[in-house]
Coordinates of C-alpha atoms in Angstrom, one line a residue:
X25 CA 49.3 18.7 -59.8
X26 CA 48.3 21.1 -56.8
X27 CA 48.6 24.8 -57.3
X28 CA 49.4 27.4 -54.4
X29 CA 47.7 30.5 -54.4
X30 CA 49.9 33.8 -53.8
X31 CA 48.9 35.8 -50.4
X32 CA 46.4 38.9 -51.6
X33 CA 50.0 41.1 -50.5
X34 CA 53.1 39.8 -50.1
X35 CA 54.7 39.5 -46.7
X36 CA 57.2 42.4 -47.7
X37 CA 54.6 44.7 -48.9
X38 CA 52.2 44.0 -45.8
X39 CA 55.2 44.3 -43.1
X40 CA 56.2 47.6 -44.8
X41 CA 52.9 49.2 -44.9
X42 CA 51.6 48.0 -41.5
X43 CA 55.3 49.5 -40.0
X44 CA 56.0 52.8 -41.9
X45 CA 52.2 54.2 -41.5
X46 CA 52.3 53.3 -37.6
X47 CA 55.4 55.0 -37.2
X48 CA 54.7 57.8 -39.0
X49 CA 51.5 58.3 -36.9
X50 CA 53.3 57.8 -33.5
X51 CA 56.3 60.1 -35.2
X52 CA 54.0 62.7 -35.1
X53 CA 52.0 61.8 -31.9
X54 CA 55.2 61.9 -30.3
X55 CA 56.6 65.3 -32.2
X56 CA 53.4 67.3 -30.5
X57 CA 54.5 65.9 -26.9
X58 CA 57.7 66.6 -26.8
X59 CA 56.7 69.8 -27.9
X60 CA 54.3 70.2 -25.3
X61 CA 57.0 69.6 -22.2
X62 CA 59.6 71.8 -24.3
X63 CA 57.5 75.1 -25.7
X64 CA 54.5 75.0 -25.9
X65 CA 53.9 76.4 -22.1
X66 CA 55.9 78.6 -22.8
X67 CA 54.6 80.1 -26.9
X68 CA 51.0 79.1 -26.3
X69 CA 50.4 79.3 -22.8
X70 CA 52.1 81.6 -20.8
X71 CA 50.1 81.9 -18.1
X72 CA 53.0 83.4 -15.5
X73 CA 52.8 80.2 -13.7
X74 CA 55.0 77.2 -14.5
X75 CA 52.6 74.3 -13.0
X76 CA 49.2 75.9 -14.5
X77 CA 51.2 76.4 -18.5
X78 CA 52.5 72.8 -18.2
X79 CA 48.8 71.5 -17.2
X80 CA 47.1 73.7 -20.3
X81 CA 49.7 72.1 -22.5
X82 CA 49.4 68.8 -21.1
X83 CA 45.6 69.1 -21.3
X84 CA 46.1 69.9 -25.5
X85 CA 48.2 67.0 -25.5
X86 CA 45.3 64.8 -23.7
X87 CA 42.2 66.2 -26.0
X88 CA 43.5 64.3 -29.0
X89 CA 43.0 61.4 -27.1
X90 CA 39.1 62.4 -26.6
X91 CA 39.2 62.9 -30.3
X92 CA 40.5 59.3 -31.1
X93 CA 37.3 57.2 -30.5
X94 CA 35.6 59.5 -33.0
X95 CA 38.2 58.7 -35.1
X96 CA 38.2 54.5 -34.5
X97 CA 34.1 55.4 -35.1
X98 CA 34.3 56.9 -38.2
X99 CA 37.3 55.3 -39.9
X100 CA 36.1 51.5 -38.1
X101 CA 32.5 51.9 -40.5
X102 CA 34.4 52.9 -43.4
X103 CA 37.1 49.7 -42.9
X104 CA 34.6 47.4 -41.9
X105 CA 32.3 48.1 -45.2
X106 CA 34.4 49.1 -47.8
X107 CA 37.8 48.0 -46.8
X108 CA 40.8 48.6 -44.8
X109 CA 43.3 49.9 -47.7
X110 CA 41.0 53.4 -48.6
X111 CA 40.5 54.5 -44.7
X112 CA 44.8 53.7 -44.0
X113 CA 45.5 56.1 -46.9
X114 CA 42.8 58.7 -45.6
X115 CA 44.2 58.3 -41.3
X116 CA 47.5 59.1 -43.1
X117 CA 46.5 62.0 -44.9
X118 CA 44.9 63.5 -41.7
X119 CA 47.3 63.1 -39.8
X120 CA 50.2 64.5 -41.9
X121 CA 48.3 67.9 -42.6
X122 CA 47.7 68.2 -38.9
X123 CA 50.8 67.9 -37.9
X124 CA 52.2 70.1 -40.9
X125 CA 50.0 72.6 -39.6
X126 CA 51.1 72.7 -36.1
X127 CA 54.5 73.7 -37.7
X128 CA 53.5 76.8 -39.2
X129 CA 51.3 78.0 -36.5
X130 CA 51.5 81.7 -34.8
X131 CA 52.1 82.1 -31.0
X132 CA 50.5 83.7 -28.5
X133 CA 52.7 86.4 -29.0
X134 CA 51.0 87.2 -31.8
X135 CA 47.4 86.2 -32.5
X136 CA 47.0 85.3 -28.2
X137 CA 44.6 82.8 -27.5
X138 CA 43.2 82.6 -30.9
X139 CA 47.1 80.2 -31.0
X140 CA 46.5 77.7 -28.0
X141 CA 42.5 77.2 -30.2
X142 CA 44.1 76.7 -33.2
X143 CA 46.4 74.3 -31.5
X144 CA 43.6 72.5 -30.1
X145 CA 41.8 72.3 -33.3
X146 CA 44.9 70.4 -35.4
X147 CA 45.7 68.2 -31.8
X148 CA 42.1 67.1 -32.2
X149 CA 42.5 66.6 -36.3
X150 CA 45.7 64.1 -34.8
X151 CA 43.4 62.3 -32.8
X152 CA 41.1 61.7 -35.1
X153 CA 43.5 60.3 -37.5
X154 CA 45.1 57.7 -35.1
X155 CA 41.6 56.6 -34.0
X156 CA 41.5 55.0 -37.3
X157 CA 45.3 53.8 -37.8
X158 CA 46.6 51.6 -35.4
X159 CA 43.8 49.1 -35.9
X160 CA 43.7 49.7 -39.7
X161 CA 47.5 49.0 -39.4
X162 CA 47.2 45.9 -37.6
X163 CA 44.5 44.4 -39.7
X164 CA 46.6 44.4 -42.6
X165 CA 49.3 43.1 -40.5
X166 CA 47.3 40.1 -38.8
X167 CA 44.6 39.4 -41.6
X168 CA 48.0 38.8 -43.9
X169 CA 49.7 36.5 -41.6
X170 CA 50.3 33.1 -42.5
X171 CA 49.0 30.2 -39.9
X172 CA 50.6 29.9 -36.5
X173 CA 52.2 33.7 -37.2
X174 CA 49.7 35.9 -36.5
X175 CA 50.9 37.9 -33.3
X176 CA 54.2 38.1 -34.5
X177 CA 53.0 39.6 -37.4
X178 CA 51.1 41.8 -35.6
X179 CA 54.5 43.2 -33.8
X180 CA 55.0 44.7 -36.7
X181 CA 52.6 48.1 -36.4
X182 CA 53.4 47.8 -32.9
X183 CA 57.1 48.3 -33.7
X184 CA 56.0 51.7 -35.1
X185 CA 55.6 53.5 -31.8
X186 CA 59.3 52.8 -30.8
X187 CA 60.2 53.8 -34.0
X188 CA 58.4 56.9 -34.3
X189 CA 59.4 57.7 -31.0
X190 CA 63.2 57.5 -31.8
X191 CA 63.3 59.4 -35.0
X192 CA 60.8 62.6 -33.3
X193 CA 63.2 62.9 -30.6
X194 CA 66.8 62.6 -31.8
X195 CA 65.3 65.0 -34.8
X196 CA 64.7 67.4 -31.9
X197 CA 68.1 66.2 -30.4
X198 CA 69.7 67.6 -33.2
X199 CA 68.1 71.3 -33.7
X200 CA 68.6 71.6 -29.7
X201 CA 71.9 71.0 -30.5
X202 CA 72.3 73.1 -33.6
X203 CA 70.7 75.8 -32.0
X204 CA 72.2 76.0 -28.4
X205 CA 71.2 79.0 -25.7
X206 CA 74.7 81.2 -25.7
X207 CA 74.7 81.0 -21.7
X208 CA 72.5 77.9 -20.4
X209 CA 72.4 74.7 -22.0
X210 CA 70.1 73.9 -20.0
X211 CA 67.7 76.4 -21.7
X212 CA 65.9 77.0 -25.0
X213 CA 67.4 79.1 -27.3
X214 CA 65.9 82.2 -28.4
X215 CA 66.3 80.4 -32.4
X216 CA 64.5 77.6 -30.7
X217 CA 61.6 79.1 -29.7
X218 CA 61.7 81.2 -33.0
X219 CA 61.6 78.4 -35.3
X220 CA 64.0 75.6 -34.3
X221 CA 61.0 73.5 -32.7
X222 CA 58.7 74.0 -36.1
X223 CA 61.2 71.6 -38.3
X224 CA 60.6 68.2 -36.9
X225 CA 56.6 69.2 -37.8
X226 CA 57.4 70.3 -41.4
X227 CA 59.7 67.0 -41.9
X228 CA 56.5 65.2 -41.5
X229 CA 54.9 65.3 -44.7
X230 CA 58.5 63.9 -46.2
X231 CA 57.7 60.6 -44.0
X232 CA 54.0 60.8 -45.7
X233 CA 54.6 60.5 -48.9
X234 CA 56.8 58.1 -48.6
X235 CA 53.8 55.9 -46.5
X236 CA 51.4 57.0 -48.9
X237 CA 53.5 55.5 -51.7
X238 CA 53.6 52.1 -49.9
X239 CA 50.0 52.3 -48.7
X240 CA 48.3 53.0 -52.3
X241 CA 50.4 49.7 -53.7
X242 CA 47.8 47.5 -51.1
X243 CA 44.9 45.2 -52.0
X244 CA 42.4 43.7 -49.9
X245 CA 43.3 40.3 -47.6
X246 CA 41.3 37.4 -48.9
X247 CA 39.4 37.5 -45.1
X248 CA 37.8 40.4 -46.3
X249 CA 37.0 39.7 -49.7
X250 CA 35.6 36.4 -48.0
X251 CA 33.2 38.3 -46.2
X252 CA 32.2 40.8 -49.0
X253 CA 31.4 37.2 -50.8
X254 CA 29.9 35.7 -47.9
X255 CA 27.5 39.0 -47.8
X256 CA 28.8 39.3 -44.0
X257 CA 29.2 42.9 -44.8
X258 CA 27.1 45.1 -42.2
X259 CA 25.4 48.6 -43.1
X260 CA 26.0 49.4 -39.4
X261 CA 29.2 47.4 -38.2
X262 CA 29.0 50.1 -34.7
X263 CA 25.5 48.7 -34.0
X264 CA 26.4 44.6 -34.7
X265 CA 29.6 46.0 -32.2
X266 CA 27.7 46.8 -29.4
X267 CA 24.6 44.1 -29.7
X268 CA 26.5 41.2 -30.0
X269 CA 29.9 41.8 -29.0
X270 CA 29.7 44.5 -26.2
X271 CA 31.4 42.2 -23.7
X272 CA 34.6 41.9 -25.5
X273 CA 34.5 45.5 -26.2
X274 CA 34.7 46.5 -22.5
X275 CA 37.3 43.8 -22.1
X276 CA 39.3 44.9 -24.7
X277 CA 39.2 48.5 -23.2
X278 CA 40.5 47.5 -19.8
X279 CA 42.9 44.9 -21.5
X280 CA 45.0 47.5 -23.3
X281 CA 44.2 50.5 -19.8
X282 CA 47.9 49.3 -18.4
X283 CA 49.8 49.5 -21.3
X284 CA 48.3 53.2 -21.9
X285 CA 49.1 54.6 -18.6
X286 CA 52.8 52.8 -18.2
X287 CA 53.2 54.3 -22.3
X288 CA 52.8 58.0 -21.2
X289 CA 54.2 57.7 -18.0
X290 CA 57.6 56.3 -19.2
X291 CA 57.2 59.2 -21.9
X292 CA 55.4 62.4 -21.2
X293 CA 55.6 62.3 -17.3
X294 CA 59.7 61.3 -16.6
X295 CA 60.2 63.7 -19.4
X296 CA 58.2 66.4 -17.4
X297 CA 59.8 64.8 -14.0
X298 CA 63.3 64.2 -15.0
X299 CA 64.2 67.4 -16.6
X300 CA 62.4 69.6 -13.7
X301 CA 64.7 71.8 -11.9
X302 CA 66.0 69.7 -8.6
X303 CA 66.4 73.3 -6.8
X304 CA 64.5 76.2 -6.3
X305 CA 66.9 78.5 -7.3
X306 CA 68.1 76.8 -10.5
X307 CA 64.0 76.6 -11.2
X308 CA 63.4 80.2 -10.5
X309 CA 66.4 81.4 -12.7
X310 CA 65.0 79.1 -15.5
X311 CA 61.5 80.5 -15.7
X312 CA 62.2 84.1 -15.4
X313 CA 64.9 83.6 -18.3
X314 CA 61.6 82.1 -20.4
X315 CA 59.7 84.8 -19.1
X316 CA 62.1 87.5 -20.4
X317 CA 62.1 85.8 -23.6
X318 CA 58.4 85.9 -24.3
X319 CA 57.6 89.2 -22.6
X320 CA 55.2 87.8 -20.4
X321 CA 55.4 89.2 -15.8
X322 CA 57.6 86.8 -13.3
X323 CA 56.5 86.7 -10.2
X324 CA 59.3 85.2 -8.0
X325 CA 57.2 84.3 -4.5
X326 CA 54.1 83.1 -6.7
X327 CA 56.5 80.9 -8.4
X328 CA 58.1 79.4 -5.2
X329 CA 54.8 78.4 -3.6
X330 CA 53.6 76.2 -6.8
X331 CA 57.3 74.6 -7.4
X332 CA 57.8 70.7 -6.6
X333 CA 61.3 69.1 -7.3
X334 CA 62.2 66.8 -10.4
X335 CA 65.5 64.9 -10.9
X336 CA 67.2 68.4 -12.6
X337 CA 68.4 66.4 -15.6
X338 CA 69.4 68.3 -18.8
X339 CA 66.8 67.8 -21.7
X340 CA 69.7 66.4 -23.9
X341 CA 71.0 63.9 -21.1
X342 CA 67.5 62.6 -19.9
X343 CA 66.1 62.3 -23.8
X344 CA 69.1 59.8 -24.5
X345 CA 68.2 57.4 -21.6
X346 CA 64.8 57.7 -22.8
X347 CA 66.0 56.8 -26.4
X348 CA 67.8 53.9 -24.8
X349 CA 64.7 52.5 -22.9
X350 CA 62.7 52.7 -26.0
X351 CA 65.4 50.7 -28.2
X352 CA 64.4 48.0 -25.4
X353 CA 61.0 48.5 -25.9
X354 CA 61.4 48.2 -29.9
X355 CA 63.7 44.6 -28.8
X356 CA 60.6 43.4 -26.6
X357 CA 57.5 44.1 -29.1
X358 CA 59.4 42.1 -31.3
X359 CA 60.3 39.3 -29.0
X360 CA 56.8 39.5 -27.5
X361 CA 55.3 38.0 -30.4
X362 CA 56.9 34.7 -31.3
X363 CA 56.5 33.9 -27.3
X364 CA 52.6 35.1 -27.7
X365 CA 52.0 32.4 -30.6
X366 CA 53.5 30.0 -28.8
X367 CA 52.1 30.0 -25.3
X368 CA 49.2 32.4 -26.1
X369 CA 48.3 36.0 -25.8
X370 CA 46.3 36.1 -22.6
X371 CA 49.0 34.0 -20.4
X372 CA 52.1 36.4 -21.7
X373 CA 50.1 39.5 -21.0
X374 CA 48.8 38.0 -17.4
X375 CA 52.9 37.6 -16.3
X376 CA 53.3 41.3 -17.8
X377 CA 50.4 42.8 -15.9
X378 CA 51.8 41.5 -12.8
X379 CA 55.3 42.7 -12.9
X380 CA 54.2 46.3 -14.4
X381 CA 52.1 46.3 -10.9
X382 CA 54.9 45.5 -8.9
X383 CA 57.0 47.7 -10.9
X384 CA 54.9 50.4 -9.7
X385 CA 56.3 50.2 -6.8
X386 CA 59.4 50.7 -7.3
X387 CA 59.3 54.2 -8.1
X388 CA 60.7 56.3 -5.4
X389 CA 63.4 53.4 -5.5
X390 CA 64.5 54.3 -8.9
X391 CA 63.3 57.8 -9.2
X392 CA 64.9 60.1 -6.1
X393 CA 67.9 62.0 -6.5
X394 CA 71.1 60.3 -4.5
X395 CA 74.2 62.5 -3.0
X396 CA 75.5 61.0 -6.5
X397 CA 74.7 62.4 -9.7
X398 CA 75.9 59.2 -11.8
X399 CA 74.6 56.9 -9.1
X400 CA 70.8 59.2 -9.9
X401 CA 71.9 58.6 -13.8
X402 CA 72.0 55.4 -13.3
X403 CA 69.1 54.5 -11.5
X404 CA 67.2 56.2 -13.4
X405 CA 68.4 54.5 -16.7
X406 CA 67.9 51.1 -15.0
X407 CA 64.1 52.3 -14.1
X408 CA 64.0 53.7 -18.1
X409 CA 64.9 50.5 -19.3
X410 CA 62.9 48.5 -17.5
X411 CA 59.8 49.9 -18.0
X412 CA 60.2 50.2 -21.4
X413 CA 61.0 46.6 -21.5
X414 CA 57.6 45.9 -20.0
X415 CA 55.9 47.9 -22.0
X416 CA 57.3 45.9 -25.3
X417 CA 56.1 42.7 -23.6
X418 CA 52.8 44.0 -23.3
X419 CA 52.2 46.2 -26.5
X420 CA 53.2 43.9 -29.3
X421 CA 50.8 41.1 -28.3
X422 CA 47.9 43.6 -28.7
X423 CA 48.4 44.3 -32.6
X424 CA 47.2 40.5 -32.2
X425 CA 44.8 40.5 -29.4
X426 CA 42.4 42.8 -29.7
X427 CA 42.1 42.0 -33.5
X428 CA 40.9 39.1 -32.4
X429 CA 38.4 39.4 -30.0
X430 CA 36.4 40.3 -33.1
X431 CA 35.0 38.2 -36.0
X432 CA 36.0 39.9 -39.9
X433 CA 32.9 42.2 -40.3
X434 CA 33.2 44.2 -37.3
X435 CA 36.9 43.6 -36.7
X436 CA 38.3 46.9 -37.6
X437 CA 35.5 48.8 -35.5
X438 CA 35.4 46.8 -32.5
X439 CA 39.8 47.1 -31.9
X440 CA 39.4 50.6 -33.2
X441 CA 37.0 51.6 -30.6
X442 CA 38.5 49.3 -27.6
X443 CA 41.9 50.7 -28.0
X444 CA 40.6 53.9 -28.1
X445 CA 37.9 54.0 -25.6
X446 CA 40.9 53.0 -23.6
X447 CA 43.0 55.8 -24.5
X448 CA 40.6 57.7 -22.9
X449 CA 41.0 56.1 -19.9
X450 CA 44.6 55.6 -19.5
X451 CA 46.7 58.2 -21.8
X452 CA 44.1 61.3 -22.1
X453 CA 44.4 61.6 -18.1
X454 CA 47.4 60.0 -17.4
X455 CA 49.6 63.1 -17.5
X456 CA 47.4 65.5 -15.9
X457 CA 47.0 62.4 -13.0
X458 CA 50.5 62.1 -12.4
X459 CA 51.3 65.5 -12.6
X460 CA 48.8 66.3 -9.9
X461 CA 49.8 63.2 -7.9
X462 CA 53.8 64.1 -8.3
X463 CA 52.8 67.6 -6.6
X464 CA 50.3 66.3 -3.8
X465 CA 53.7 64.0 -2.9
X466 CA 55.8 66.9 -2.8
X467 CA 57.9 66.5 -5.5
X468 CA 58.1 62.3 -5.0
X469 CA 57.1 59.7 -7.3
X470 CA 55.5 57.3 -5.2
X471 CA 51.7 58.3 -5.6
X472 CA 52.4 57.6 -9.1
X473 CA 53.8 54.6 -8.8
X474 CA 50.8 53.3 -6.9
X475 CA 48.4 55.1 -10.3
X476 CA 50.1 52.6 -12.4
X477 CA 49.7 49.6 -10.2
X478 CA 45.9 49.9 -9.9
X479 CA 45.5 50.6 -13.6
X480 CA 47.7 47.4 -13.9
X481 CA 45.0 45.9 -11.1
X482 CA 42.1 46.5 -13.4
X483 CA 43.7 45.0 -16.5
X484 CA 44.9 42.0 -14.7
X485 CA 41.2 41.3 -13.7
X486 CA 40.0 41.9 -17.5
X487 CA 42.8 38.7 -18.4
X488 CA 41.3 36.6 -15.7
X489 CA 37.7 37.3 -17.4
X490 CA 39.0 37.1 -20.9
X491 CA 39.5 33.9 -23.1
X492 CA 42.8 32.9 -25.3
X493 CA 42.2 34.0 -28.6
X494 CA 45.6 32.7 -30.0
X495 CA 43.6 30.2 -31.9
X496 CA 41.3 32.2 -33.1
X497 CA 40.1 31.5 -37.0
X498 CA 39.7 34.3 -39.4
X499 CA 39.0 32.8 -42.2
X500 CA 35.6 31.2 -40.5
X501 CA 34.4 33.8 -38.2
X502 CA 33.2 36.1 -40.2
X503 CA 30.5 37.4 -38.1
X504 CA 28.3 35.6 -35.1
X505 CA 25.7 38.1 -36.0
X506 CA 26.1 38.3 -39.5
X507 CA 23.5 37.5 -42.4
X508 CA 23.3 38.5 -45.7
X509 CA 21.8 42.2 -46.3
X510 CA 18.4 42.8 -47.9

């Protein structure tokens, strides 16, 4: 009589832990960057100058990403020699005080510049964390899986940036709603500013106890206790990365560059773009409103050299077409990976790449304001929901992917570090580029548009270099390079 042996952690357990951590992580990831259109120009860096506050806030918002291959570094040793469950619980833990920090941090009104460093100091601490979650995350997910189920299984982390994103905006949603300006809707209310923006930071550590408690109930997959048997463990899994598997690192980096820049585009920059003032006038009376409120000078000429157009969307209107997109985006991670086990990773993500290139295109078609307001509206939800339907397609095959372009004893540092070596080169600069690009086009999309397509160039060439990995075995490759320790 044969015997089955129960999975290490049972499907429920592993899609639950894989899910709620990643989406706790990108709830908080995504808390900071709303923030960083919404106040913080205006409480930690009121320069006097709308463009040059939105760039220092921006440029906050990109140094996490600096922080995050420190992060995939650090927490990839720790995963790769003693586990993945220990450095999941300790990226959680990070991440939540960070962020529960930001929330009780004094303004520049207060302490000045010691604020925006302090601000710096806990985006960095964010960084670091999610350096070391997502591929954590996915591990659990994709070492777990049973045969033939692996990329859909590895949906399931993905599914925690849609996620995330949804429940950190319609949490700010409601306070701007609670807490409307008497005169302007339009405008941030003076309880807002006060406080209003610090709850959605302090509700984090509720969402990280709860992933804590699901985290700590996690053993080891049998593919790593295979290895720890095998004696496949490395002292130095960052050294056996780049000697023996350097190529699929860099591939890996420029694999995942297209679905970075189209992620904070479709999020940080049309938030920036579409809420922008379409007038001068209606601009100018915003900023010297925010101005009053925080005490700092307004200089009305200074202000009408440096101002480009945006679509002049209110914050409330233009975060619910965004919320819309991104329930498409949750609908297409999903979908993405039963197609991706099926017909492979690499052929799905090379029909992705090219549409998100010719999607770039399409920018100013979508994206300039028509005689119409509804006929705007609705180009612009068509554009929102399309590009968030791309960006489903080609960010739930890489829970999967990039896993797998590594064998079990460097797995966790060599996806840690190519996802966020990429972030680097996709989301750290992505705002700042298209923010400088929208203002070089006066105001247009376009030159944006065309920074999207190229990045989408460069990972379509990294495909054609690449190999399938849908068959990919786990349970065998435990390392090219590895041999048992002395």
């Amino acid at each position: 009589m044969s015997t089955t042996t129960a999975p290490a952690n049972p499907r429920s357990r592993v899609i639950t832990a894989s899910l709620v951590g990643t989406t706790i992580e990108f709830y908080d990831f995504y808390a900071y960057a709303t923030a960083a259109v919404l106040v913080f120009p205006i409480l930690f860096f009121p320069t006097g100058d709308d463009t040059t506050s939105l760039l220092a806030s921006f440029a906050v918002f990109g140094a996490a990403m600096v922080a995050r291959p420190i992060g995939a570094v650090i927490f990839g040793h720790f995963g790769d020699k003693y586990g993945r469950k220990a450095t999941l619980v300790a990226s959680l833990l990070t991440m939540g005080i960070a962020t529960f920090l930001i929330g009780v941090l004094p303004t520049y009104q207060l302490i000045g510049w010691w604020a925006a460093l302090l601000l710096l100091v806990l985006r960095l601490a964010q960084g670091f964390a999610l350096g070391g979650e997502w591929s954590g995350a996915a591990l659990v997910a994709t070492e777990n899986a049973p045969k033939g189920k692996r990329a859909w299984y590895g949906t399931f982390p993905q599914l925690g940036a849609p996620l995330g994103f949804i429940i950190a905006n319609f949490l700010f949603l409601a306070i701007n709603w609670l807490l409307p300006h008497s005169e302007n809707p339009a405008l941030k209310s003076e309880a807002f500013l006060a406080w209003g923006w610090r709850i959605p930071f302090l509700f984090s550590a509720v969402m990280v106890i709860i992933g804590l408690w699901v985290r700590l109930k996690l053993v080891e997959s049998d593919t790593f206790k295979k290895a720890e048997t095998k004696g496949t463990i490395r002292k130095l899994p960052l050294a056996t990365v780049f000697r023996y598997h350097w190529k699929n690192l860099i591939l890996g980096t420029f694999i995942m560059l297209a679905t970075y820049v189209l992620f904070y585009l479709m999020t940080n920059f049309t938030l920036s773009y579409g809420t922008k003032a379409a007038s001068l006038e209606t601009a100018s009376a915003a900023a010297k409103a925010a101005a009053e409120a925080t005490g700092a000078d307004f200089d009305a000429s200074a202000f009408a050299a440096q101002f480009y157009p945006g679509l002049g969307f209110g914050y409330t209107d233009f975060v619910l077409m965004q919320i819309i997109g991104v329930v498409f985006f949750g609908i297409f991670t999903l979908l993405s990976g039963p197609i991706a086990d099926a017909i492979g990773r690499r052929k799905l993500l090379l029909w992705v790449t090219g549409l998100i290139i010719v999607f770039g295109f399409t920018f100013n078609t979508f994206l300039m304001p028509t005689v119409d307001p509804k006929f705007s509206g609705a180009l612009t939800l068509a554009f929102l929901v399309f590009g968030f339907m791309l960006m489903g397609a080609t960010f739930g095959p890489m829970g999967a992917l990039l896993p797998e372009l590594f064998p079990t004893n460097v797995r966790y540092s060599g996806s840690a570090i190519a996802y966020n070596v990429s972030s680097i080169l996709g989301a750290a600069v992505a705002p700042l580029i298209a923010l400088k690009l929208w203002e070089a086009a006066g105001g247009q999309p376009w030159m944006v548009g065309l920074y999207l397509s190229a990045m989408g160039v460069l990972t379509f060439i990294a495909l054609l270099l690449s190999k399938e990995t849908k068959d990919h075995d786990y349970e065998d490759d435990l390392g090219v390079a590895a041999v048992p320790q002395p």
